[in-house]
PDB file of C-alpha atoms in Angstrom:
ATOM      1  CA  MET A   1     -36.436 146.517 133.472  1.00 81.00           C
ATOM      2  CA  ILE A   2     -34.786 147.079 136.851  1.00 91.00           C
ATOM      3  CA  PHE A   3     -34.694 150.512 138.501  1.00 91.00           C
ATOM      4  CA  GLN A   4     -31.233 151.815 139.283  1.00 92.00           C
ATOM      5  CA  PHE A   5     -30.694 155.076 141.125  1.00 92.00           C
ATOM      6  CA  ARG A   6     -27.716 156.825 139.562  1.00 92.00           C
ATOM      7  CA  LEU A   7     -26.791 158.486 142.847  1.00 95.00           C
ATOM      8  CA  GLU A   8     -26.975 155.317 144.965  1.00 95.00           C
ATOM      9  CA  THR A   9     -23.324 155.704 145.966  1.00 96.00           C
ATOM     10  CA  SER A  10     -23.924 159.292 147.079  1.00 96.00           C
ATOM     11  CA  LEU A  11     -26.991 158.165 149.018  1.00 96.00           C
ATOM     12  CA  ARG A  12     -25.016 155.429 150.758  1.00 97.00           C
ATOM     13  CA  ILE A  13     -22.133 157.809 151.566  1.00 98.00           C
ATOM     14  CA  SER A  14     -24.531 160.435 152.933  1.00 97.00           C
ATOM     15  CA  LYS A  15     -26.058 157.779 155.197  1.00 97.00           C
ATOM     16  CA  GLN A  16     -22.627 156.696 156.442  1.00 98.00           C
ATOM     17  CA  MET A  17     -21.637 160.309 157.108  1.00 98.00           C
ATOM     18  CA  MET A  18     -24.878 160.942 158.983  1.00 98.00           C
ATOM     19  CA  GLU A  19     -24.409 157.813 161.111  1.00 98.00           C
ATOM     20  CA  ALA A  20     -20.793 158.751 161.852  1.00 98.00           C
ATOM     21  CA  ALA A  21     -21.865 162.258 162.885  1.00 98.00           C
ATOM     22  CA  GLN A  22     -24.557 160.758 165.132  1.00 98.00           C
ATOM     23  CA  GLY A  23     -21.861 158.647 166.796  1.00 98.00           C
ATOM     24  CA  VAL A  24     -19.690 161.715 167.370  1.00 98.00           C
ATOM     25  CA  LEU A  25     -22.715 163.547 168.785  1.00 98.00           C
ATOM     26  CA  ALA A  26     -23.498 160.669 171.144  1.00 98.00           C
ATOM     27  CA  GLU A  27     -19.898 160.688 172.384  1.00 98.00           C
ATOM     28  CA  ALA A  28     -19.977 164.478 172.855  1.00 98.00           C
ATOM     29  CA  ILE A  29     -23.208 164.178 174.853  1.00 98.00           C
ATOM     30  CA  ARG A  30     -21.697 161.436 177.042  1.00 98.00           C
ATOM     31  CA  GLU A  31     -18.667 163.649 177.678  1.00 98.00           C
ATOM     32  CA  LEU A  32     -20.950 166.567 178.587  1.00 98.00           C
ATOM     33  CA  GLN A  33     -22.873 164.355 181.026  1.00 98.00           C
ATOM     34  CA  LYS A  34     -19.617 163.217 182.654  1.00 98.00           C
ATOM     35  CA  LEU A  35     -18.479 166.817 183.035  1.00 98.00           C
ATOM     36  CA  SER A  36     -21.850 167.835 184.480  1.00 97.00           C
ATOM     37  CA  GLU A  37     -21.767 164.986 186.994  1.00 98.00           C
ATOM     38  CA  LYS A  38     -18.198 165.790 187.991  1.00 97.00           C
ATOM     39  CA  LYS A  39     -19.052 169.490 188.314  1.00 97.00           C
ATOM     40  CA  SER A  40     -22.024 168.621 190.521  1.00 97.00           C
ATOM     41  CA  ILE A  41     -19.808 166.519 192.795  1.00 97.00           C
ATOM     42  CA  VAL A  42     -17.155 169.237 193.019  1.00 96.00           C
ATOM     43  CA  ASN A  43     -19.846 171.859 193.645  1.00 96.00           C
ATOM     44  CA  ASN A  44     -21.257 169.809 196.531  1.00 96.00           C
ATOM     45  CA  GLN A  45     -17.741 169.390 197.910  1.00 94.00           C
ATOM     46  CA  TYR A  46     -17.138 173.125 197.589  1.00 94.00           C
ATOM     47  CA  ILE A  47     -20.338 173.892 199.484  1.00 94.00           C
ATOM     48  CA  GLU A  48     -19.246 171.457 202.207  1.00 93.00           C
ATOM     49  CA  VAL A  49     -15.799 173.071 202.386  1.00 89.00           C
ATOM     50  CA  ILE A  50     -17.332 176.534 202.747  1.00 90.00           C
ATOM     51  CA  GLU A  51     -19.518 175.267 205.601  1.00 90.00           C
ATOM     52  CA  ARG A  52     -16.510 173.733 207.340  1.00 85.00           C
ATOM     53  CA  GLN A  53     -14.557 176.925 206.787  1.00 86.00           C
ATOM     54  CA  LYS A  54     -17.327 178.882 208.540  1.00 85.00           C
ATOM     55  CA  LYS A  55     -17.266 176.437 211.452  1.00 83.00           C
ATOM     56  CA  ALA A  56     -13.480 176.614 211.617  1.00 80.00           C
ATOM     57  CA  CYS A  57     -13.737 180.378 211.806  1.00 79.00           C
ATOM     58  CA  LEU A  58     -15.770 180.042 214.988  1.00 81.00           C
ATOM     59  CA  ARG A  59     -14.266 176.959 216.637  1.00 82.00           C
ATOM     60  CA  GLU A  60     -10.787 176.370 215.211  1.00 81.00           C
ATOM     61  CA  PRO A  61      -9.325 179.666 213.985  1.00 79.00           C
ATOM     62  CA  HIS A  62      -5.848 178.099 213.728  1.00 81.00           C
ATOM     63  CA  GLN A  63      -7.141 175.816 210.905  1.00 81.00           C
ATOM     64  CA  LEU A  64      -8.848 178.614 209.010  1.00 78.00           C
ATOM     65  CA  ASN A  65      -5.855 179.157 206.731  1.00 83.00           C
ATOM     66  CA  ASP A  66      -5.896 175.492 205.663  1.00 84.00           C
ATOM     67  CA  TRP A  67      -9.628 175.615 204.945  1.00 83.00           C
ATOM     68  CA  GLN A  68      -9.203 178.789 202.906  1.00 87.00           C
ATOM     69  CA  ARG A  69      -6.502 177.184 200.750  1.00 90.00           C
ATOM     70  CA  PHE A  70      -8.622 174.074 200.302  1.00 89.00           C
ATOM     71  CA  SER A  71     -11.741 176.067 199.412  1.00 90.00           C
ATOM     72  CA  SER A  72      -9.676 178.120 196.983  1.00 93.00           C
ATOM     73  CA  ARG A  73      -8.510 174.936 195.233  1.00 94.00           C
ATOM     74  CA  GLN A  74     -12.077 173.610 195.140  1.00 94.00           C
ATOM     75  CA  LYS A  75     -13.338 176.894 193.685  1.00 95.00           C
ATOM     76  CA  LYS A  76     -10.603 176.842 191.033  1.00 97.00           C
ATOM     77  CA  GLN A  77     -11.473 173.254 190.100  1.00 96.00           C
ATOM     78  CA  LEU A  78     -15.164 174.155 189.959  1.00 96.00           C
ATOM     79  CA  ASP A  79     -14.443 177.143 187.690  1.00 97.00           C
ATOM     80  CA  GLU A  80     -12.339 174.964 185.386  1.00 98.00           C
ATOM     81  CA  LEU A  81     -15.116 172.378 185.172  1.00 97.00           C
ATOM     82  CA  GLU A  82     -17.673 175.088 184.408  1.00 98.00           C
ATOM     83  CA  THR A  83     -15.455 176.340 181.575  1.00 98.00           C
ATOM     84  CA  LEU A  84     -15.018 172.818 180.210  1.00 98.00           C
ATOM     85  CA  GLU A  85     -18.745 172.207 180.486  1.00 98.00           C
ATOM     86  CA  LYS A  86     -19.551 175.385 178.524  1.00 98.00           C
ATOM     87  CA  GLU A  87     -17.024 174.435 175.843  1.00 98.00           C
ATOM     88  CA  GLN A  88     -18.531 170.957 175.633  1.00 98.00           C
ATOM     89  CA  GLU A  89     -22.039 172.424 175.352  1.00 98.00           C
ATOM     90  CA  ILE A  90     -20.815 174.442 172.353  1.00 98.00           C
ATOM     91  CA  THR A  91     -19.283 171.292 170.859  1.00 98.00           C
ATOM     92  CA  VAL A  92     -22.551 169.393 171.334  1.00 98.00           C
ATOM     93  CA  ALA A  93     -24.557 172.220 169.743  1.00 98.00           C
ATOM     94  CA  LYS A  94     -22.240 172.328 166.721  1.00 98.00           C
ATOM     95  CA  GLN A  95     -22.379 168.561 166.361  1.00 98.00           C
ATOM     96  CA  ARG A  96     -26.190 168.619 166.541  1.00 98.00           C
ATOM     97  CA  GLU A  97     -26.215 171.174 163.729  1.00 98.00           C
ATOM     98  CA  GLU A  98     -23.900 168.939 161.705  1.00 98.00           C
ATOM     99  CA  VAL A  99     -26.150 165.909 162.241  1.00 98.00           C
ATOM    100  CA  ILE A 100     -29.179 167.941 161.168  1.00 98.00           C
ATOM    101  CA  ARG A 101     -27.349 169.197 158.063  1.00 98.00           C
ATOM    102  CA  LEU A 102     -26.309 165.677 157.110  1.00 98.00           C
ATOM    103  CA  ARG A 103     -29.800 164.315 157.781  1.00 98.00           C
ATOM    104  CA  VAL A 104     -31.298 166.966 155.475  1.00 98.00           C
ATOM    105  CA  GLU A 105     -28.772 166.071 152.783  1.00 97.00           C
ATOM    106  CA  HIS A 106     -29.554 162.370 153.166  1.00 98.00           C
ATOM    107  CA  GLU A 107     -33.294 163.045 152.968  1.00 98.00           C
ATOM    108  CA  LYS A 108     -32.755 165.012 149.749  1.00 97.00           C
ATOM    109  CA  TYR A 109     -31.129 161.953 148.192  1.00 97.00           C
ATOM    110  CA  ASN A 110     -33.952 159.732 149.469  1.00 97.00           C
ATOM    111  CA  LYS A 111     -36.611 162.039 148.036  1.00 98.00           C
ATOM    112  CA  LEU A 112     -34.772 162.246 144.724  1.00 97.00           C
ATOM    113  CA  LYS A 113     -34.533 158.460 144.620  1.00 97.00           C
ATOM    114  CA  GLU A 114     -38.253 158.117 145.330  1.00 97.00           C
ATOM    115  CA  LYS A 115     -39.105 160.723 142.694  1.00 97.00           C
ATOM    116  CA  GLN A 116     -36.963 158.962 140.089  1.00 96.00           C
ATOM    117  CA  TYR A 117     -38.448 155.603 141.064  1.00 97.00           C
ATOM    118  CA  GLN A 118     -41.980 156.938 140.596  1.00 97.00           C
ATOM    119  CA  ALA A 119     -40.972 158.351 137.181  1.00 96.00           C
ATOM    120  CA  PHE A 120     -39.492 154.951 136.310  1.00 96.00           C
ATOM    121  CA  LEU A 121     -42.751 153.213 137.279  1.00 96.00           C
ATOM    122  CA  ARG A 122     -44.805 155.655 135.201  1.00 97.00           C
ATOM    123  CA  GLU A 123     -42.534 155.046 132.204  1.00 96.00           C
ATOM    124  CA  GLU A 124     -42.811 151.282 132.639  1.00 96.00           C
ATOM    125  CA  LEU A 125     -46.601 151.534 132.813  1.00 96.00           C
ATOM    126  CA  ARG A 126     -46.606 153.732 129.708  1.00 96.00           C
ATOM    127  CA  LYS A 127     -44.523 151.141 127.829  1.00 94.00           C
ATOM    128  CA  GLU A 128     -46.830 148.328 128.952  1.00 94.00           C
ATOM    129  CA  GLN A 129     -49.872 150.298 127.873  1.00 95.00           C
ATOM    130  CA  LYS A 130     -48.264 150.967 124.484  1.00 93.00           C
ATOM    131  CA  VAL A 131     -47.653 147.232 123.981  1.00 92.00           C
ATOM    132  CA  ILE A 132     -51.226 146.437 125.050  1.00 92.00           C
ATOM    133  CA  ASP A 133     -52.558 149.072 122.645  1.00 89.00           C
ATOM    134  CA  GLU A 134     -50.481 147.648 119.785  1.00 89.00           C
ATOM    135  CA  ILE A 135     -51.727 144.132 120.528  1.00 88.00           C
ATOM    136  CA  SER A 136     -55.311 145.404 120.652  1.00 86.00           C
ATOM    137  CA  GLN A 137     -54.890 147.205 117.344  1.00 85.00           C
ATOM    138  CA  ARG A 138     -53.416 144.105 115.695  1.00 81.00           C
ATOM    139  CA  SER A 139     -56.164 141.884 116.941  1.00 78.00           C
ATOM    140  CA  ALA A 140     -58.787 144.413 115.869  1.00 70.00           C
ATOM    141  CA  GLY A 141     -57.126 144.576 112.439  1.00 68.00           C
ATOM    142  CA  ILE A 142     -57.166 140.774 112.105  1.00 65.00           C
ATOM    143  CA  LYS A 143     -60.878 140.620 113.008  1.00 65.00           C
ATOM    144  CA  VAL A 144     -61.683 143.314 110.437  1.00 57.00           C
ATOM    145  CA  ARG A 145     -59.856 141.332 107.726  1.00 62.00           C
ATOM    146  CA  GLU A 146     -61.700 138.166 108.678  1.00 64.00           C
ATOM    147  CA  VAL A 147     -65.019 139.961 108.418  1.00 60.00           C
ATOM    148  CA  LEU A 148     -64.085 141.461 105.031  1.00 60.00           C
ATOM    149  CA  SER A 149     -62.874 138.171 103.596  1.00 59.00           C
TER     150      SER A 149
END
C-alpha cells in the first residue's frame, strides 16, 4: 500500500506561501540596504556642506546665505531618508515575523506528515506480522495433522 498524506495540498501551499514571503523579505532587505547607503552618502555630503559653510563664514561671508540654503536642503533630504529608513526597518521586521509564522506553520504540516507516515509504517508492519502469524499457524496445523495421521 502507498502512503498518501491527506494534507499534501496544504503542505505544498504552505511551502509556496513561505517561499513567497521569503522573497518579499529579501526585497524589503534590499530596499533597506539601498536606503541606508543613500542616507550614508547624503550624510557625508551634509557633513561636507557644514564644513564648507563654516569656511565660508570666515572667508566668503557673501556666499554664506547660499551655503545655508544648501545645507538646509541637505538636512531636509537626510531627515526624509532617516524617516524612510525607519519605516523600512519596521516593514522588514514585520516581514521577518511573517516568514517565521509561515515557517512554523509549514513545519507543523511536515511534522504531521512524518507522524502519519510513521503510523502508516507501523500499521503496515502489523499487517505483515499478522499474515506471517497466520501462515505460521497454518503450517503448524498441517504438521500436527501429518503427525496425527
